[in-house]
Short mmCIF file of C-alpha atoms in Angstrom, two decimals:
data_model
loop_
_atom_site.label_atom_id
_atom_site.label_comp_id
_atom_site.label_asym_id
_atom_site.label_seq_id
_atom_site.Cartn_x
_atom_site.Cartn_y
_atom_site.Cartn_z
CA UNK A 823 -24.64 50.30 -249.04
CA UNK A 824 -22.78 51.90 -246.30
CA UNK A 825 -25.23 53.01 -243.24
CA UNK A 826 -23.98 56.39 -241.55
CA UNK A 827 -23.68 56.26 -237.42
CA UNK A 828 -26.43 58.91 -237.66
CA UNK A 829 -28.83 56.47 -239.43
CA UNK A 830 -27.71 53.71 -236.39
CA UNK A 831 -31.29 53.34 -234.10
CA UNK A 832 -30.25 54.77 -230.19
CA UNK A 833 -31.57 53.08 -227.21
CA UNK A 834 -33.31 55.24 -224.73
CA UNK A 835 -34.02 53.09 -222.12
CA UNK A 836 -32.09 51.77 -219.04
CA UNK A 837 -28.91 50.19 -220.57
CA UNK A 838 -27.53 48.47 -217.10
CA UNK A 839 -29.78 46.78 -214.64
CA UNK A 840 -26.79 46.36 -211.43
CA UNK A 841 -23.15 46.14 -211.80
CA UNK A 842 -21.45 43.32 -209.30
CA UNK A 843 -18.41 43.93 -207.50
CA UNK A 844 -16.13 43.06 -209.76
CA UNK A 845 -17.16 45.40 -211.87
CA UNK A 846 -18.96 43.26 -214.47
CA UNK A 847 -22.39 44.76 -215.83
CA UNK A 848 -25.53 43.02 -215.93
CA UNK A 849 -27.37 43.81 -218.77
CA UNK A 850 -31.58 44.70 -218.60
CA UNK A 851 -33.12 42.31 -221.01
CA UNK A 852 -34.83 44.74 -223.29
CA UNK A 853 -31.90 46.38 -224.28
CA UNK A 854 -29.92 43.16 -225.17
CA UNK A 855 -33.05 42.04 -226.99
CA UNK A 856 -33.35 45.29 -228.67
CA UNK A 857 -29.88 45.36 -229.99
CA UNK A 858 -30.24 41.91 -231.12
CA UNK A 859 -33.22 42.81 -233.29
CA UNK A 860 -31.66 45.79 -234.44
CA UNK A 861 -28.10 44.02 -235.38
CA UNK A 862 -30.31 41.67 -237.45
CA UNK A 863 -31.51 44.21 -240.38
CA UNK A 864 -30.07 44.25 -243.07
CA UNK A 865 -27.19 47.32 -243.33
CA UNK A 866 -26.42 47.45 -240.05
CA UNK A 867 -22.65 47.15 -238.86
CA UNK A 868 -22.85 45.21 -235.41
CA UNK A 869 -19.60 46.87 -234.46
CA UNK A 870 -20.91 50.40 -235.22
CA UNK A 871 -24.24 49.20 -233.15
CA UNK A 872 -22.21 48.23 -230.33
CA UNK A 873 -19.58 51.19 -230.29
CA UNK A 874 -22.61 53.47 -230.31
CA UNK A 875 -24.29 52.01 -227.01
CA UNK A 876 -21.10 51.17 -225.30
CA UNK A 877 -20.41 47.88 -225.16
CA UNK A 878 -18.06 45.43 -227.15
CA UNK A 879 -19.10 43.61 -230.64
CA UNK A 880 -17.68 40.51 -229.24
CA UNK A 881 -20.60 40.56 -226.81
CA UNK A 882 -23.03 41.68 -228.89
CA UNK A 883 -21.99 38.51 -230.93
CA UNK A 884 -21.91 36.53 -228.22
CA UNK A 885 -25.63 37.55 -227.65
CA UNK A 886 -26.42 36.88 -230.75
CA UNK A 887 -25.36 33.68 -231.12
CA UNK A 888 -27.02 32.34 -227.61
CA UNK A 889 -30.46 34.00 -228.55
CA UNK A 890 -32.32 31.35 -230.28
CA UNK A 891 -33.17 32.22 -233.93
CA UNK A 892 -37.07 31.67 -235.27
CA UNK A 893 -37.60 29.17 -237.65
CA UNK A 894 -38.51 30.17 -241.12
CA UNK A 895 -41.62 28.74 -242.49
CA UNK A 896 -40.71 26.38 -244.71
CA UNK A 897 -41.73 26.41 -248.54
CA UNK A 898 -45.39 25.24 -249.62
CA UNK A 899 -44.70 22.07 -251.51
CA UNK A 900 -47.09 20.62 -253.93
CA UNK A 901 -48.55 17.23 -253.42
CA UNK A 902 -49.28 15.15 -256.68
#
């Protein structure tokens, strides 16, 4: 199922916490681990997620990828 951009969550927050000299952004850590969470659900484009807030999919990927995932419980097994 396709998900409209108007069904996409928005961030309200502070998106930036300081920008360096160089021009690179440092991110505030709620809104990296709120896009992280949100780029998890099911139906949810990461690109379109990332376009909407303003920053590149490749990073959003990237932040994926380094945030450590929880471990699934794993299955009851049944003892003889």
């Amino acid at each position: 199922s396709d998900v409209c951009s108007s069904d996409l969550p928005e961030w309200t927050g502070p998106t930036v916490e300081r920008v360096l000299g160089n021009g690179k952004r440092i991110y505030a850590s709620a809104f990296k681990a709120w896009l992280i969470e949100q780029a998890g659900k099911p139906g949810i484009s990461i690109a379109s997620l990332a376009l909407r807030h303003g920053i590149n999919a490749n990073l959003l990927r990237n932040w994926m990828r380094l945030q450590p995932r929880p471990v699934p419980p794993s299955a009851p097994v049944l003892l003889p």
